[in-house]
Amino acid sequence: LTAADVQIFLDGLIPMLLEHNDVAGAVVMIVKDGKVLYSHGYGFSDVKNKKPVSVDDTLFRPGSVSKLFTCTAVMQLVEQGKLDLDRDVNDYLDFKIPATYSQPVTLRRIMTHTTGFEEWGKDLFVPKADDLEPIQQVLPNYLPARVFAPGTMPAYSNYAMTIAGYIVQRVSGEKFEDYVANHIYKPLGMIHSTFVQPLPADLKPLMSEGYALASGGAKEFEFVNSAPAGSMSTSAGDIARFMMAHLQDGRYGDTEILKPETAELMHSRAFGPVSDLNGMALAFFQENQNGHTIVGHGGDTRYFHSHLHLILDSNVGVFISLNSAGRGDVDIRGTVFKKFLDRYFPPTPPLPGAIASAANDAKMVAGNYITSRRGDTGFIKMGAILNEVQFVAQPDGTIVATQIRGPNGAPRRYREIAPMVYRAEDGEAKLGFVKQNDGHYDIFTSGAASGFQQVPFTQSTAFVIFLRNFALIVLGLTIVFWPLGALIRWHYGRKLDASAAARRWPRWTRFVCIFDLAVVFGWTQYFNASTPMRTDKSLDALLTLLQITGWIGAIATIIVLVNVIRSWRSPNRWVLSKFGDVITLLGCVALIWFACACNFLQVGTRF
């Protein structure tokens, strides 16, 4: 591990990855034993003007890596006796978190992502600086439901981490942004770092552009409405100082930002439901691999993607940040760090042989699982359902995760190495399965910031998509057959032999089908317009309209039911038409079922 060797290694790896994935620029910072070992900027911070990435003078948005700074601030106040990690956070707040469960929300649970809050989506990003709200307004206005008992199922939460930042603000008497600047940035000499949005005038010219694709043009600056969870802008040179301080027990040079015992506490395992898997430290993810003790944290905005790693037992820190989302074919951050570890900190332990019960266990855990990091009470639950992970048992006792891809792009295969503990055949990623009282399994992953819950087939992606597609096909055909039937009768010179009353209910049924499809089209337009940068109030009117019309469509299904009853009571109704009416009713019911499963009939603009 020398600067010369790292340069040759990374110069042969990173440019190729950036070009293949259409990423504009990246920065890499490696520190060792209190010094910068290697740092380099790759590509451009401004593609149009061919401005290269600079280690010290280009700012990146590290996203949730910001949380490490927020929690370092919390731990400073814990040191001073002003905060207690295990005290109910309601004691520090000026609003009330409802007592949904007997277990309180605490700072320790916030920093291990075990508060039990559902996912927060509304206004997490806002389009303009004028739309930003002070965190003292954000928190009571966007309070998500608590859907897991604290300390049980991990569920990563930006909202909870914003609470931590607000507590820092209230207890210290300083604005959160000012506290971090005064007590972390300034002592460490981090002159190119800020949580402030929009950027201060002296830092704005240094900000890298953000890109979806490097070939697609620069995007607007991203405004994060939960500053403590992810609004930081920083340079790799500044991050180096923060990494060295944490690697050296809270000290950088003559400056101490944390006491040694506090730094050690932050880096130590604090939560992990499966002992054989990496868990959570305080704010840091455990990332132990290749036999080394590693903690770290990733971070993503829409365009910037970063990761900070601390190899604690070797006093090495690695920071990687990209200024583009890229094509997504390769996880550049993960690939670079894994290859770095394998080169300088080998080897990956050999994969143990399968245990005797592997084949039977694989059959038991096979099924459909959805992430615990989800909206549970709003329509964004659809995202969790449609992005489930399905585990399929194989004849050799392994399981294959159909939606999780390994480095080779193929579905990842896992082998059971201990009772209900599985390891990927292509690396050290592990899964732990824990059986619940209802007979279903929960999955815990290395890092333990989120888990997965097994769901029955009726809540699986396949079934929910079947309901949606069946409903759309049936309703569409019902509408198409209306004029088609008229054309056929006209062609053969036949008249519809039915009274005005008998014709009325089929006509109303078709109007219901048209109405339902219009609502579906409206939701499609909403999702096309709604992006991470546009989950603000500008779409609330459309959202409210869709929710109201959705309820109208659901209630109007009564008309379709009445039509079926009248149809089967009519002696003159053709039997195939009667079955057609039943199928139309089933299509409407399927659409309602789909809407209920994905919470589209929820009323309210918070999600």
Coordinates of C-alpha atoms in Angstrom, one line a residue:
L1 CA 0.0 0.0 0.0
T2 CA 2.1 2.9 -1.3
A3 CA 1.1 6.0 -3.2
A4 CA 2.9 4.9 -6.3
D5 CA 1.2 1.5 -6.4
V6 CA -2.2 3.0 -5.6
Q7 CA -1.9 5.5 -8.4
I8 CA -1.1 2.8 -11.0
F9 CA -3.9 0.6 -9.7
L10 CA -6.6 3.3 -9.6
D11 CA -5.5 5.0 -12.8
G12 CA -6.0 1.7 -14.6
L13 CA -9.4 1.1 -13.0
I14 CA -11.4 4.3 -12.4
P15 CA -11.2 6.1 -15.8
M16 CA -12.5 2.9 -17.5
L17 CA -15.4 2.6 -15.0
L18 CA -16.4 6.3 -15.5
E19 CA -16.4 6.1 -19.3
H20 CA -18.3 2.8 -19.3
N21 CA -21.0 4.2 -17.0
D22 CA -21.2 7.7 -18.5
V23 CA -20.0 9.4 -15.3
A24 CA -18.6 12.9 -15.6
G25 CA -16.1 12.9 -12.6
A26 CA -15.0 11.3 -9.4
V27 CA -12.6 12.0 -6.5
V28 CA -10.7 9.5 -4.4
M29 CA -9.0 10.2 -1.1
I30 CA -7.0 7.6 0.8
V31 CA -5.4 8.4 4.2
K32 CA -3.1 6.3 6.3
D33 CA -1.5 6.8 9.7
G34 CA -2.6 10.4 10.0
K35 CA -1.4 11.5 6.5
V36 CA -2.8 11.6 3.0
L37 CA -1.5 8.6 1.2
Y38 CA -3.1 9.2 -2.2
S39 CA -5.7 11.6 -3.6
H40 CA -6.8 12.3 -7.1
G41 CA -9.6 13.8 -9.1
Y42 CA -10.8 12.0 -12.2
G43 CA -12.8 13.4 -15.1
F44 CA -14.6 16.7 -15.0
S45 CA -16.6 18.8 -12.5
D46 CA -18.0 20.8 -15.4
V47 CA -18.2 18.8 -18.7
K48 CA -19.2 21.7 -20.8
N49 CA -16.3 23.8 -19.8
K50 CA -13.9 20.9 -19.4
K51 CA -13.1 21.9 -15.8
P52 CA -11.2 19.0 -14.1
V53 CA -12.1 17.6 -10.7
S54 CA -9.8 19.0 -8.0
V55 CA -9.2 17.2 -4.7
D56 CA -9.1 20.4 -2.6
D57 CA -11.1 22.8 -4.7
T58 CA -14.1 20.8 -6.0
L59 CA -17.1 20.4 -3.8
F60 CA -19.2 17.2 -4.0
R61 CA -22.5 16.4 -2.3
P62 CA -21.8 13.3 -0.1
G63 CA -25.5 12.8 0.8
S64 CA -26.0 10.6 3.8
V65 CA -22.3 10.7 4.7
S66 CA -23.5 13.9 6.3
K67 CA -25.1 11.8 9.0
L68 CA -21.6 11.0 10.3
F69 CA -21.1 14.7 11.0
T70 CA -24.5 15.0 12.6
C71 CA -23.9 12.1 14.9
T72 CA -20.4 13.3 15.8
A73 CA -22.0 16.5 16.9
V74 CA -24.5 14.4 19.0
M75 CA -21.6 12.5 20.6
Q76 CA -19.8 15.8 21.5
L77 CA -22.9 16.8 23.5
V78 CA -23.1 13.4 25.1
E79 CA -19.5 13.8 26.3
Q80 CA -20.6 17.1 27.9
G81 CA -23.5 15.4 29.7
K82 CA -26.0 17.5 27.8
L83 CA -27.5 14.5 26.0
D84 CA -28.3 10.9 27.0
L85 CA -28.2 8.2 24.3
D86 CA -31.0 6.2 26.0
R87 CA -33.4 9.0 27.0
D88 CA -36.7 9.5 25.3
V89 CA -36.0 12.1 22.6
N90 CA -39.4 13.8 23.5
D91 CA -37.6 15.2 26.5
Y92 CA -35.4 17.3 24.1
L93 CA -38.1 18.3 21.6
D94 CA -40.7 21.0 21.4
F95 CA -43.2 18.7 19.6
K96 CA -44.4 15.2 20.5
I97 CA -43.6 11.9 18.9
P98 CA -46.7 9.8 19.6
A99 CA -46.3 6.8 21.9
T100 CA -47.3 4.2 19.3
Y101 CA -45.2 1.7 21.1
S102 CA -44.1 1.3 24.7
Q103 CA -40.5 1.6 23.7
P104 CA -39.3 5.2 23.2
V105 CA -37.4 6.7 20.4
T106 CA -33.9 7.4 21.7
L107 CA -30.7 8.8 20.2
R108 CA -29.1 5.4 20.2
R109 CA -32.0 4.0 18.2
I110 CA -31.8 7.0 15.8
M111 CA -28.1 6.3 15.2
T112 CA -28.7 2.6 14.6
H113 CA -31.8 3.2 12.4
T114 CA -34.1 1.2 14.8
T115 CA -36.7 4.0 15.6
G116 CA -39.4 2.2 13.6
F117 CA -40.4 5.2 11.4
E118 CA -41.7 4.5 7.9
E119 CA -40.0 6.0 4.9
W120 CA -40.3 9.7 4.3
G121 CA -40.6 11.0 0.8
K122 CA -42.6 14.2 0.7
D123 CA -40.5 17.3 0.3
L124 CA -37.3 15.4 1.1
F125 CA -35.9 17.3 -1.9
V126 CA -37.4 20.6 -3.0
P127 CA -36.9 22.3 -6.3
K128 CA -35.9 25.8 -5.1
A129 CA -34.0 27.4 -2.2
D130 CA -37.2 29.3 -1.3
D131 CA -39.0 26.0 -0.7
L132 CA -36.5 25.0 2.0
E133 CA -38.1 24.9 5.5
P134 CA -36.3 25.3 8.9
I135 CA -35.9 21.9 10.5
Q136 CA -38.1 23.1 13.5
Q137 CA -41.0 23.3 10.9
V138 CA -40.0 20.2 8.9
L139 CA -40.2 17.7 11.8
P140 CA -43.7 18.3 13.1
N141 CA -45.1 18.9 9.6
Y142 CA -43.8 15.6 8.2
L143 CA -44.0 13.3 11.1
P144 CA -44.1 9.7 9.6
A145 CA -46.0 6.8 11.2
R146 CA -44.1 4.4 13.5
V147 CA -44.6 1.0 11.9
F148 CA -42.0 -1.1 13.8
A149 CA -41.4 -1.3 17.6
P150 CA -38.2 0.6 18.3
G151 CA -35.2 -1.6 18.7
T152 CA -36.6 -4.4 16.6
M153 CA -36.7 -4.2 12.8
P154 CA -34.1 -1.8 11.4
A155 CA -35.5 0.7 8.9
Y156 CA -33.2 3.4 7.6
S157 CA -34.6 6.8 8.4
N158 CA -33.7 10.3 7.1
Y159 CA -36.4 11.7 9.3
A160 CA -35.0 10.2 12.5
M161 CA -31.5 11.6 11.7
T162 CA -33.1 15.0 11.2
I163 CA -34.4 14.7 14.7
A164 CA -30.8 14.2 15.9
G165 CA -29.7 17.3 14.2
Y166 CA -32.6 19.3 15.6
I167 CA -31.7 18.1 19.1
V168 CA -28.2 19.3 18.6
Q169 CA -29.6 22.7 17.7
R170 CA -31.9 22.9 20.6
V171 CA -29.5 21.7 23.3
S172 CA -26.5 23.7 22.0
G173 CA -28.4 26.9 21.4
E174 CA -26.7 27.2 17.9
K175 CA -28.3 26.6 14.6
F176 CA -27.4 23.1 13.4
E177 CA -25.4 24.3 10.5
D178 CA -23.5 26.7 12.7
Y179 CA -22.8 24.1 15.4
V180 CA -21.2 21.7 12.9
A181 CA -19.2 24.6 11.4
N182 CA -18.0 25.8 14.8
H183 CA -17.3 22.5 16.5
I184 CA -16.2 20.2 13.7
Y185 CA -15.3 22.1 10.6
K186 CA -13.3 24.9 12.1
P187 CA -11.3 22.8 14.6
L188 CA -10.4 20.4 11.8
G189 CA -9.6 23.2 9.3
M190 CA -12.4 22.1 6.9
I191 CA -12.6 25.4 5.0
H192 CA -14.5 23.9 2.0
S193 CA -17.4 22.3 3.9
T194 CA -20.9 23.4 4.8
F195 CA -24.5 22.2 5.5
V196 CA -25.8 25.6 4.3
Q197 CA -28.2 25.7 1.3
P198 CA -27.9 27.5 -1.1
L199 CA -24.1 27.5 -0.9
P200 CA -22.3 30.5 0.6
A201 CA -20.9 32.9 -2.1
D202 CA -17.3 31.9 -1.4
L203 CA -18.0 28.2 -2.0
K204 CA -20.5 28.3 -4.8
P205 CA -17.9 28.6 -7.6
L206 CA -16.2 25.5 -6.3
M207 CA -19.3 23.3 -6.5
S208 CA -19.2 20.4 -9.1
E209 CA -22.1 20.2 -11.5
G210 CA -24.3 17.2 -11.0
Y211 CA -25.3 14.9 -13.8
A212 CA -27.7 12.0 -14.5
L213 CA -25.4 11.1 -17.4
A214 CA -22.2 13.0 -18.3
S215 CA -23.5 13.1 -21.9
G216 CA -26.8 14.5 -20.8
G217 CA -25.9 17.9 -19.5
A218 CA -25.6 19.4 -16.0
K219 CA -28.6 19.5 -13.6
E220 CA -29.7 22.0 -11.0
F221 CA -28.3 22.1 -7.5
E222 CA -30.2 19.7 -5.3
F223 CA -31.9 21.2 -2.2
V224 CA -32.3 18.8 0.7
N225 CA -35.1 19.7 3.1
S226 CA -33.6 17.6 5.9
A227 CA -30.2 19.2 6.3
P228 CA -28.8 17.0 9.1
A229 CA -29.6 13.9 7.0
G230 CA -27.9 14.8 3.8
S231 CA -27.4 18.5 2.8
M232 CA -23.6 18.7 3.2
S233 CA -21.3 20.0 0.5
T234 CA -17.6 19.3 0.9
S235 CA -14.2 18.6 -0.8
A236 CA -12.2 15.4 -0.6
G237 CA -9.4 17.3 1.1
D238 CA -11.8 18.3 3.9
I239 CA -13.1 14.7 4.3
A240 CA -9.5 13.5 4.7
R241 CA -9.3 15.5 7.9
F242 CA -12.5 14.1 9.3
M243 CA -11.4 10.5 8.4
M244 CA -8.1 11.0 10.1
A245 CA -9.7 12.4 13.2
H246 CA -12.0 9.3 13.5
L247 CA -9.1 7.0 12.8
Q248 CA -7.0 8.6 15.5
D249 CA -9.6 8.3 18.3
G250 CA -11.1 11.7 17.8
R251 CA -7.9 13.7 17.3
Y252 CA -6.4 15.4 14.3
G253 CA -3.1 17.0 15.0
D254 CA -3.5 19.1 18.2
T255 CA -7.3 19.2 17.8
E256 CA -9.6 16.8 19.6
I257 CA -13.2 16.7 18.4
L258 CA -14.0 13.5 20.4
K259 CA -12.5 11.8 23.4
P260 CA -10.9 8.4 22.6
E261 CA -13.6 6.5 24.5
T262 CA -16.3 8.3 22.6
A263 CA -14.7 7.6 19.2
E264 CA -14.4 4.0 20.1
L265 CA -18.0 3.8 21.2
M266 CA -19.1 5.3 17.8
H267 CA -17.1 2.7 16.0
S268 CA -18.3 -0.3 18.1
R269 CA -21.2 -2.6 17.3
A270 CA -24.4 -1.1 18.8
F271 CA -27.1 -3.2 17.0
G272 CA -27.3 -6.4 15.1
P273 CA -30.1 -8.9 15.2
V274 CA -27.9 -11.7 13.8
S275 CA -24.5 -12.1 15.5
D276 CA -22.8 -13.6 12.4
L277 CA -23.5 -10.6 10.3
N278 CA -22.2 -7.1 10.3
G279 CA -24.4 -4.7 12.3
M280 CA -24.7 -1.0 13.0
A281 CA -22.2 1.0 15.1
L282 CA -23.4 4.5 16.1
A283 CA -24.1 6.1 12.7
F284 CA -21.5 4.0 11.1
F285 CA -22.3 0.7 9.3
Q286 CA -20.1 -2.2 10.2
E287 CA -18.4 -3.2 6.9
N288 CA -16.0 -5.9 8.2
Q289 CA -14.6 -8.0 5.4
N290 CA -11.3 -9.7 4.3
G291 CA -10.7 -10.3 8.0
H292 CA -10.5 -6.5 8.8
T293 CA -12.5 -4.3 11.1
I294 CA -14.1 -1.7 8.9
V295 CA -16.9 0.9 9.4
G296 CA -18.3 3.3 6.9
H297 CA -21.3 5.1 5.4
G298 CA -22.6 5.7 1.9
G299 CA -24.5 8.6 0.6
D300 CA -26.7 9.4 -2.4
T301 CA -28.5 12.4 -3.7
R302 CA -30.1 12.1 -7.1
Y303 CA -26.9 12.9 -8.9
F304 CA -24.0 12.5 -6.4
H305 CA -23.0 9.1 -5.0
S306 CA -20.3 8.7 -2.3
H307 CA -18.9 6.3 0.3
L308 CA -16.6 6.7 3.3
H309 CA -14.7 3.7 4.7
L310 CA -12.5 3.5 7.7
I311 CA -10.3 0.4 8.0
L312 CA -9.9 0.7 11.7
D313 CA -7.3 -2.0 12.3
S314 CA -5.0 -0.6 9.7
N315 CA -5.5 3.1 10.3
V316 CA -6.7 3.6 6.6
G317 CA -9.5 5.7 5.3
V318 CA -11.0 5.7 1.8
F319 CA -13.4 8.2 0.4
I320 CA -15.0 7.9 -3.1
S321 CA -17.5 10.4 -4.6
L322 CA -19.1 10.6 -8.0
N323 CA -20.9 13.5 -9.5
S324 CA -23.1 11.5 -11.8
A325 CA -25.8 8.8 -11.4
G326 CA -24.4 7.1 -14.5
R327 CA -26.0 4.2 -16.4
G328 CA -26.1 2.0 -13.2
D329 CA -24.5 -1.0 -14.9
V330 CA -21.8 -1.2 -12.3
D331 CA -21.6 -0.1 -8.6
I332 CA -18.5 2.0 -9.1
R333 CA -18.0 2.8 -5.4
G334 CA -18.4 -0.7 -4.3
T335 CA -16.3 -2.1 -7.2
V336 CA -13.4 0.2 -6.5
F337 CA -13.4 -0.4 -2.7
K338 CA -13.7 -4.2 -3.1
K339 CA -10.8 -4.3 -5.6
F340 CA -8.8 -2.0 -3.3
L341 CA -9.4 -4.3 -0.4
D342 CA -8.6 -7.5 -2.3
R343 CA -5.3 -5.9 -3.6
Y344 CA -4.0 -4.4 -0.4
F345 CA -5.9 -6.3 2.4
P346 CA -6.3 -9.9 1.1
P347 CA -7.7 -12.5 1.2
T348 CA -11.4 -13.1 1.1
P349 CA -12.0 -16.0 3.4
P350 CA -12.8 -19.2 1.6
L351 CA -16.5 -20.1 1.4
P352 CA -17.3 -22.9 3.9
G353 CA -19.1 -26.0 2.7
A354 CA -22.9 -26.1 3.0
I355 CA -24.4 -27.4 6.2
A356 CA -26.4 -30.6 6.3
S357 CA -29.8 -29.0 6.6
A358 CA -29.1 -26.6 3.7
A359 CA -31.6 -28.1 1.2
N360 CA -34.5 -28.1 3.7
D361 CA -33.6 -24.7 5.0
A362 CA -33.5 -23.2 1.5
K363 CA -37.1 -24.4 0.9
M364 CA -38.3 -22.8 4.2
V365 CA -36.8 -19.4 3.5
A366 CA -37.7 -19.3 -0.2
G367 CA -40.3 -16.6 -0.9
N368 CA -41.0 -13.0 -1.5
Y369 CA -39.6 -10.3 0.7
I370 CA -40.0 -6.5 0.8
T371 CA -37.7 -3.9 2.4
S372 CA -38.4 -2.5 5.8
R373 CA -37.3 0.9 4.5
R374 CA -40.7 1.7 3.0
G375 CA -43.7 3.9 3.2
D376 CA -46.3 1.7 4.9
T377 CA -49.3 4.0 5.2
G378 CA -49.0 5.9 1.9
F379 CA -48.9 5.1 -1.8
I380 CA -45.1 4.9 -1.9
K381 CA -45.6 1.4 -0.5
M382 CA -46.0 0.4 -4.1
G383 CA -42.3 1.0 -4.6
A384 CA -41.5 -1.6 -2.0
I385 CA -44.0 -4.1 -3.3
L386 CA -42.8 -3.7 -6.9
N387 CA -39.2 -4.0 -5.9
E388 CA -39.4 -7.1 -3.8
V389 CA -36.6 -9.6 -3.5
Q390 CA -37.5 -13.1 -4.4
F391 CA -35.4 -16.0 -3.0
V392 CA -35.6 -19.3 -5.0
A393 CA -34.4 -22.5 -3.5
Q394 CA -32.0 -24.5 -5.7
P395 CA -31.6 -28.3 -5.8
D396 CA -28.0 -28.0 -4.3
G397 CA -29.4 -26.2 -1.2
T398 CA -28.3 -22.7 -2.2
I399 CA -30.8 -19.8 -2.7
V400 CA -30.8 -17.4 -5.6
A401 CA -31.9 -13.8 -5.1
T402 CA -33.5 -13.0 -8.4
Q403 CA -33.4 -9.2 -8.0
I404 CA -29.9 -8.9 -6.4
R405 CA -27.0 -8.9 -8.9
G406 CA -23.5 -9.9 -8.2
P407 CA -20.4 -8.2 -9.8
N408 CA -20.9 -10.3 -12.9
G409 CA -24.4 -9.0 -13.4
A410 CA -26.0 -12.4 -12.7
P411 CA -28.5 -13.1 -9.9
R412 CA -26.6 -13.5 -6.7
R413 CA -26.4 -17.1 -5.2
Y414 CA -26.1 -17.6 -1.5
R415 CA -24.9 -20.7 0.4
E416 CA -25.9 -21.5 4.0
I417 CA -22.8 -21.5 6.2
A418 CA -24.5 -21.6 9.6
P419 CA -28.1 -22.3 10.7
M420 CA -30.1 -19.7 8.8
V421 CA -27.0 -17.6 7.9
Y422 CA -26.1 -17.4 4.2
R423 CA -23.1 -16.0 2.4
A424 CA -22.8 -14.9 -1.3
E425 CA -20.8 -17.3 -3.4
D426 CA -19.1 -14.4 -5.1
G427 CA -18.1 -12.4 -2.0
E428 CA -18.6 -11.8 1.7
A429 CA -22.1 -10.4 1.6
K430 CA -24.2 -12.2 4.2
L431 CA -27.9 -12.7 5.0
G432 CA -29.5 -13.8 8.3
F433 CA -33.0 -15.3 8.4
V434 CA -35.0 -15.1 11.6
K435 CA -38.4 -16.8 11.9
Q436 CA -41.2 -14.7 13.4
N437 CA -44.2 -15.7 15.4
D438 CA -46.5 -15.8 12.4
G439 CA -44.2 -18.3 10.7
H440 CA -42.8 -15.8 8.2
Y441 CA -39.1 -14.9 8.0
D442 CA -37.3 -11.6 8.4
I443 CA -34.0 -11.1 6.6
F444 CA -31.2 -9.0 8.1
T445 CA -28.3 -7.9 5.9
S446 CA -24.7 -7.0 6.6
G447 CA -24.8 -3.4 8.0
A448 CA -28.3 -3.9 9.5
A449 CA -29.7 -0.5 8.6
S450 CA -32.7 -2.1 6.9
G451 CA -34.2 -5.5 6.7
F452 CA -36.6 -7.5 4.6
Q453 CA -39.9 -9.0 5.6
Q454 CA -41.5 -12.1 4.0
V455 CA -44.9 -11.5 2.5
P456 CA -47.6 -13.9 1.3
F457 CA -48.1 -14.4 -2.4
T458 CA -51.2 -12.1 -2.3
Q459 CA -48.8 -9.2 -1.5
S460 CA -46.1 -10.3 -3.9
T461 CA -44.9 -8.4 -6.9
A462 CA -46.2 -11.1 -9.3
F463 CA -49.7 -11.1 -7.8
V464 CA -50.0 -7.3 -7.6
I465 CA -48.8 -6.8 -11.1
F466 CA -51.3 -9.6 -12.2
L467 CA -54.1 -7.7 -10.5
R468 CA -53.1 -4.4 -12.3
N469 CA -52.7 -6.0 -15.7
F470 CA -55.9 -8.1 -15.5
A471 CA -57.9 -5.0 -14.5
L472 CA -56.5 -2.8 -17.3
I473 CA -57.0 -5.5 -19.9
V474 CA -60.6 -6.3 -18.8
L475 CA -61.6 -2.6 -18.5
G476 CA -60.0 -1.8 -21.8
L477 CA -61.7 -4.7 -23.6
T478 CA -65.1 -3.8 -22.0
I479 CA -64.8 -0.3 -23.5
V480 CA -63.5 -1.6 -26.9
F481 CA -66.4 -4.1 -27.2
W482 CA -69.0 -1.4 -26.7
P483 CA -68.5 0.3 -30.2
L484 CA -67.4 -3.0 -31.7
G485 CA -70.7 -4.6 -30.8
A486 CA -72.6 -1.7 -32.3
L487 CA -70.6 -2.1 -35.5
I488 CA -71.3 -5.8 -35.7
R489 CA -75.0 -5.3 -35.2
W490 CA -75.0 -2.5 -37.8
H491 CA -73.1 -4.8 -40.3
Y492 CA -75.7 -7.6 -39.9
G493 CA -78.6 -5.2 -39.7
R494 CA -79.6 -6.3 -36.2
K495 CA -81.0 -4.1 -33.5
L496 CA -80.3 -4.4 -29.8
D497 CA -83.4 -6.1 -28.5
A498 CA -83.5 -4.6 -25.0
S499 CA -85.6 -2.0 -23.2
A500 CA -84.2 1.4 -22.3
A501 CA -83.9 0.3 -18.6
A502 CA -82.0 -2.8 -19.6
R503 CA -79.6 -0.8 -21.8
R504 CA -79.0 1.8 -19.1
W505 CA -77.0 -0.4 -16.6
P506 CA -74.5 -1.8 -19.2
R507 CA -74.0 1.8 -20.4
W508 CA -73.3 3.0 -16.9
T509 CA -70.9 0.1 -16.4
R510 CA -68.9 1.1 -19.4
F511 CA -68.8 4.7 -18.1
V512 CA -67.4 3.3 -14.8
C513 CA -64.7 1.5 -16.8
I514 CA -63.8 4.7 -18.7
F515 CA -63.7 6.6 -15.4
D516 CA -61.4 4.0 -13.8
L517 CA -59.0 4.0 -16.7
A518 CA -58.9 7.8 -16.6
V519 CA -57.9 7.7 -12.9
V520 CA -55.2 5.2 -13.8
F521 CA -53.9 7.4 -16.5
G522 CA -53.9 10.3 -14.1
W523 CA -51.8 8.4 -11.7
T524 CA -49.4 7.6 -14.5
Q525 CA -49.1 11.3 -15.3
Y526 CA -48.5 12.0 -11.6
F527 CA -45.6 9.5 -11.4
N528 CA -44.2 10.9 -14.7
A529 CA -44.1 14.4 -13.2
S530 CA -43.0 13.3 -9.7
T531 CA -39.3 12.9 -9.2
P532 CA -37.0 13.1 -6.2
M533 CA -36.6 16.7 -7.1
R534 CA -40.4 17.2 -7.4
T535 CA -42.1 15.7 -4.4
D536 CA -43.1 19.1 -3.2
K537 CA -46.4 20.8 -2.9
S538 CA -46.6 21.7 -6.6
L539 CA -48.3 18.4 -7.3
D540 CA -50.6 18.3 -4.3
A541 CA -53.7 19.4 -6.2
L542 CA -53.3 16.6 -8.7
L543 CA -52.6 14.1 -5.9
T544 CA -55.7 15.2 -4.0
L545 CA -57.8 15.0 -7.2
L546 CA -56.6 11.5 -8.0
Q547 CA -57.3 10.3 -4.4
I548 CA -60.9 11.7 -4.5
T549 CA -61.6 10.3 -8.0
G550 CA -60.1 6.9 -6.9
W551 CA -62.6 6.7 -4.2
I552 CA -65.4 7.7 -6.6
G553 CA -64.3 4.9 -9.0
A554 CA -64.2 2.4 -6.1
I555 CA -67.7 3.3 -4.9
A556 CA -69.0 3.3 -8.5
T557 CA -68.2 -0.4 -8.7
I558 CA -71.6 -0.9 -7.1
I559 CA -73.0 0.0 -10.5
V560 CA -71.1 -2.8 -12.1
L561 CA -72.3 -5.2 -9.4
V562 CA -75.9 -4.2 -10.0
N563 CA -75.5 -4.7 -13.7
V564 CA -74.2 -8.2 -13.1
I565 CA -77.2 -9.1 -10.9
R566 CA -79.7 -7.6 -13.4
S567 CA -77.8 -9.4 -16.2
W568 CA -78.1 -12.9 -14.7
R569 CA -81.8 -12.3 -13.8
S570 CA -82.6 -11.4 -17.4
P571 CA -83.9 -14.4 -19.3
N572 CA -83.2 -12.7 -22.7
R573 CA -79.5 -11.9 -21.9
W574 CA -77.0 -14.0 -23.9
V575 CA -75.1 -16.3 -21.6
L576 CA -71.7 -15.2 -22.9
S577 CA -72.7 -11.6 -22.2
K578 CA -73.6 -12.6 -18.7
F579 CA -70.1 -14.1 -18.2
G580 CA -68.6 -11.0 -19.8
D581 CA -70.4 -8.8 -17.2
V582 CA -69.0 -11.0 -14.4
I583 CA -65.5 -10.6 -15.9
T584 CA -65.9 -6.8 -16.0
L585 CA -66.9 -6.9 -12.3
L586 CA -63.8 -9.0 -11.5
G587 CA -61.7 -6.4 -13.4
C588 CA -63.1 -3.6 -11.3
V589 CA -62.6 -5.6 -8.1
A590 CA -59.0 -6.4 -9.1
L591 CA -58.3 -2.7 -9.6
I592 CA -59.7 -1.9 -6.2
W593 CA -57.6 -4.7 -4.7
F594 CA -54.5 -3.3 -6.4
A595 CA -55.3 0.2 -5.2
C596 CA -55.7 -1.1 -1.6
A597 CA -52.5 -3.1 -1.7
C598 CA -50.5 -0.1 -2.8
N599 CA -52.4 2.4 -0.6
F600 CA -53.7 4.5 -3.6
L601 CA -57.0 5.1 -1.7
Q602 CA -55.2 6.9 1.1
V603 CA -56.4 10.5 1.5
G604 CA -53.7 13.1 2.3
T605 CA -50.7 14.6 0.6
R606 CA -48.1 13.4 3.1
F607 CA -46.0 10.3 2.1

